[in-house]
Structures are given as structure tokens and as C-alpha cells.
Amino acid sequence: MKEIVIDLESEKKEILKRYRALLRACKPTMQKGDKQMIRKAFDIALESHSDMRRKSGEPYIYHPIAVAQIAAEEIGLGTTSIVCALLHDVVEDTDMSLLDIELVFGKKVSKIIDGLTKISGIFDPNSSIQAENFRKMLLTLADDVRVILIKLADRLHNMRTMEFMPRDKQLKIASETSYLYAPLAHRLGLYAIKSELEDLSMKYTDPDTYKFIARKLNEKKAERERYVTEFVEPIKEILAEQGIDAKVFGRSKSIHSIWNKMRKKSTPFEEVYDLFAIRIIIDAQPEFEKADCWKAYSIVTDLYRPNPDRLRDWISSPKGNGYESLHTTVMGPKGQWVEVQIRTTRMNEIAEKGFAAHWKYKESNPDSGLDQWIQKVRDILSSPESNALDFVADFKMNLFSDEIFIFTPKGSLIQLPQGATALDFAFEIHSDLGASCIGAKVNHKLVPISHILQNGDQVEIITSTKQSPKEDWLNFVVTAKAKSKIKSSLKEEKRKVAEDGKEILERKLKSLKVTYNTDNLNKLTQFFKLFSTQDLFYNIAKGEIDLKDLREFALAEKSTDAVSSNHFDSHVEGLVRKINKRDQETLLIGDDLQKIDYTLSPCCNPIPGDDVFGFVTINDGIKIHRNNCPNAASLMANYAYRVVKAKWTSQKELAFLTGLSILGIDDVGLVNRITKVISEDFKINIRSITISSNEGIFEGCIMVYVNSTDHLERLIKRLKQIKGITGVNRFESEIVS
């Protein structure tokens, strides 16, 4: 292996150059004394990380400087945040403590860095360390949003410099990013960062598709630029004539958003027309902002015919993350639909820099959606869910959803996520109102609590003192606040029942001459395959475990050794170490790529040639998933420690089930031609075929057995050559593992 020669002198110069660039980025927000504070933080970080290097071989200090630079330049944060960004890894990676930081920089800096420091220690194996860390970060968010903003800057730099990481680490970090950090950037209004995080995640989780779209975008770049110029010239002229000072330009959509469109609509790249959007940014006085945006809208729609269904007015009603803009889609030259976004310089800064810019303009907008959202986070955290995974899932659900606006009987406006029900609305107003809700009047008409609300509805809640939260309520609420309050209430109810169960169990064990102690309670919990001792007490109180079952346990205890408390860990290790003795092993799994038992996950039906990973389940052994499986991001983000490497060996004789969706123009004999290609030309077995024809359009879903991705690609290519077929795509079922 080639030895890396380190030139310490040139590294020192590079560190100084990067530090000076950081100071230039901080200049707009700097006040008296700030430069010395930043210098002090830089010196401590430099000293603390002096012996550390990144995977690329570069000095570690490059990373904190880059994170601080992103925080200053791309998010627009001030000196306190820059200091925290420079020191964000010091407590985690060195001997320096939070108390040391507090003595030098004060309590605020120490608290933010605490929020950025990962939790160390041992966890319940059924929990998730990532989820616990994320919840810790959110607890600090309720006090100081800068924790999340610095964490996003940290994550963005890690994603930009991930090429030197091992493949399994790349997958884990990319999955966690698309699952949690990109939605969080979206919710905080950081659209540029959100798009880049999504693109970089896709670059590692689905590299082939990413490269394909990037190559296609590059091929059409010159043609797109000519079209944009032709489209914007007349707009620029009329804006100038009418005295509106504005910048007009085209922006390419992100690779991830193009892929989303291709996937949702099952269209090939060539048929995705809105690869770019036109942006008009007006330099307007605060009092003329709205009027100038509508003037620009009028100019655009005089020149090009608008699509009446595609007007989005987020100027009159801004999004929950503070986003303000006017969007319309118009028919441009050559019969092509073009999206046009119109906003002012202030609105654009909020769209680009999100929360930081929102605070800058806060005086003019005290009741912002962002303030309301932070308040909602505080409400959720006031009764934190004991299971961090549930908490993160509930929280994540509200990050990406679009808002609807609902009116109270007195005309106040409440923002809720799309799909919210009358019960969500009740909990949004007040927890007690939600807990006692029995129905609602929507636009003066009586509806059940599960009624889904529409934008602009006026809602009045009907309550009863006899009502209390039920388990099935969780099935039709969508807000994290409602879910959290219902779970909290059910838990309290369950706790009371469990108290009775505890007394019953004590008496029963006494009669069986079994000692009532923690060790035996844990063994009993495992014996009945329950998650906690509270579940055990609850089931006994409810009569689901009777004396006969307890006798079985007492007998089993006498005849066998105690069940290991590390049952789950040994279960995982056992699975990873167990070698499959069959003659035809087709997968290599584990860090040393050993041969092992596995099952193929039905949520993505992996086949040889797919990039895959193994996931150790609690009850079903190891399941193999594709890296771009719909459930992969969630599994890797929450349970990275249960993910094992997996790689196909060459195995031509075995067949694997996969699905194809076929679209075309209906014609006599089309099904015959399709089945002939599959069965006769490719000698492939068909498991099932479903076909529907509607007004001349043919749609088919075919489950077939193939040997590998290469085999499948050849089949798809051949099917596309059949006359009348317009599209053939591999599809995944959305079953959760």
C-alpha cells in the first residue's frame, strides 16, 4: 500500500486559509468582541483535534471549520452558532467536558453543544440508539433551534465528503439523512439544503439511477438553457418597462425530485417536462411586496396561458415553515408546461435560509408558522414517549406533510397537516378538548371524530365528560401532538391496570412457591414473549395469563437453566454466525461475508445483481432487502446495528420472483405477444398476470421468475420493442418488514 506523505507546513497554511474564509463568511453578523470569541473557539478546536485525521487523510479540523462555514454562509447563523459549530465534536471526541466549555463560553454555548453530543452508554436492544440521539437533539431544539441547524450543517458536510467511508457506513448515514435530516431541513424552510441532502443520499443508496439522471440532465443542458433564455426575455422586458426591479432566471430541479416524479407517474426521463422552474425575484418595499408579486404574475400570464388548476398562493397564506411564494404553471413555447415561482428578495432569503432568515425578519411577522411549529414540538416533548422509535416516527410524520387551513367557530385560523381529522383539530386546540371529544360539526354539519378535514373547513368540537381516549383513535389521527397525548393517556390507563396485575401476580407466585424478585419477573416476561414487566402485569390483570400458564413456567424453571438476559443479543449473534449447510448457497452475508440462512423480503423482492443488505429480525431470522427498498431508509436509520453486509454469489440456476408493470395501447393479440416473449423467447415462468383495459389503454401487472438484474433488464428491453407497449417498469410492493 502506498504510504501517504504528510506535508505539515502546507497543511498549516491550508488551515489558516480556511479559517480566514470562515471569518469573511461571518462578517455580516459580526459585532464587537465576536472575532476574539471565534478565534478562541478555533484555537480550542485546533488543539483538541490536533492528532486526529478524517478517513480521507486530511486533518480533522477541516471538518469543524467547514461546518461553521455552512452555518454562516448557507444558513446565515451568527457568532454563537459559529462557536458551537467549531466545537461541536470536542466533547464527544476529546477529554474536554461541557463544564470546561461553560467556563470559557457560557451556559448557552454549553447547552447547544450538549444537544449536539451523542448519548453514550448501553441501551435496551429493542430500542434504537439513533432514535434516542435524535430525541435528545429535539429536547434541546425546544429551547434553541440552533442545535438542529448546526446538526444539519454537520450532516451536510459529512454527506459532501463521504466517498472515503466504507460502503456499509455510507448506506447507514445516507439512509438516516433521507429518513430524518432532509425532512427536518424541509420543515425548517432550508430548501436548498433539503434538496442537496436528498440528492447526496440518492447518490449512495441508488447510484445507478442517480448517475443516469445526472448524465441525462447534462446531455440536455445546452438545449434547456436556450429554452429558458427564449422564455424569460419577454418577461424581463415588460418588468423593466413597468419599473419592477427583478431578477429572472431558470433553475434545474434536483435529481431526487425528478426521480420522484418518474417513479410516481411511471414515466421515463424523456417524458418529464418540468426539469426546471423559472424564478422571478423582485426587489420590493415591504408595503408593496404583495402588489408587485401579483403584477409580475399578471405580466407572465398575459404572455403565456396559465393552467388554472396549478396556481399556488403562499403569499396570502404562507406555509408552516415560513415559505412565501406565488407558483403558477404556464404553457410556454413549443407546447411545454413551465413552472414559474414569483417572490420578493425577503421571501427568497426565507426560502433559501429558512429559520435563520425568519428570525431576522421576525419583527414584521410575530405569529409565524415556524413559531407555532416550535411550540408544537415543545408540546410533544412535554410528555415524551418512553419508546424513542415511536416518538421519532410520530415526529417525522409531521415534517413533510402539506398544510391545510381550518377555522374555529370564532374565525381563528389553525394550520394542520393534510389528512388531519376532527380529532386532530380537537387536540390541536387543547389536550383536554381532544381527550373528551365525541364528535364535531364541520361547516354546521354533524360528523364523527374520524372525519377527514378539507382546506377552509370551519370546525366546532362536541365533548362529553364520560369520554376518554381509546386505542383505535391512534388509527385516524395524523398529528404528532394528538398521537403523543393519546399514547400518554392510554399508558396511564394501562399503568393503573398493571398495578392491580402486580398484586395478583405476587399472590399467585407465592402459592406456587416461586420467589417474587426482579430476576424472576424478567424471566417470566421472556417466557411469555412480552416486551416489559408492565405488559406482564397488564396481561395478568386482564386474565390473559392464568395460573396454569404460571405453573408451566415454574416447572420449566426447575428443569432448565435461566434464560440469558442477553437473549436478543445472542439471538442476533447466533443468526449472523450460523452457517447454512445447503448445497446451493446464493448469498454471502456478514462482515466476513460468510454463507448463512436468509429469506428474501417481500417488500422489495431482491434478485441477484441488486445492491442488497441483510437485516436481523427478532422472529424471522435474516431478511434480505434492496438498498433502494422503500423500507431501507427507516431500517438503516433506526436499527443500523442490526444491518449486516450482503452480496450475491453468481448463481444462474435459481429463479427469483419480481414484478413488472406494463403500459400500452390496447390491441388484439397484445397479451399473447407479451406472454410469448416471456415464456417462449426467454423461457421464464410466469407466476401471476393481471390485466385491465380502459378506453383503449392497456395496463398489466406480471409476476415473473428471473435469474438476475441483467436477465430482467434484457427482458424489459425486449418487451419495450413489442408494438403498442409504451412503458415497462419493475415495481415494488410496499409491505413493511
XYZ file of C-alpha atoms in Angstrom, residues 394 397-398 416-417 420 424 427-428 477-484:
17
model
C -44.674 10.320 15.014
C -44.731 12.070 10.027
C -45.421 15.789 10.515
C -52.912 21.217 10.315
C -51.173 18.630 8.111
C -55.900 15.627 9.605
C -56.555 16.116 15.392
C -56.143 18.029 20.266
C -54.584 20.979 18.407
C -55.035 10.852 13.953
C -52.060 12.139 11.966
C -50.547 14.925 14.106
C -47.661 14.043 16.409
C -49.312 16.052 19.212
C -52.548 14.006 19.083
C -50.673 10.664 18.862
C -48.415 11.616 21.764
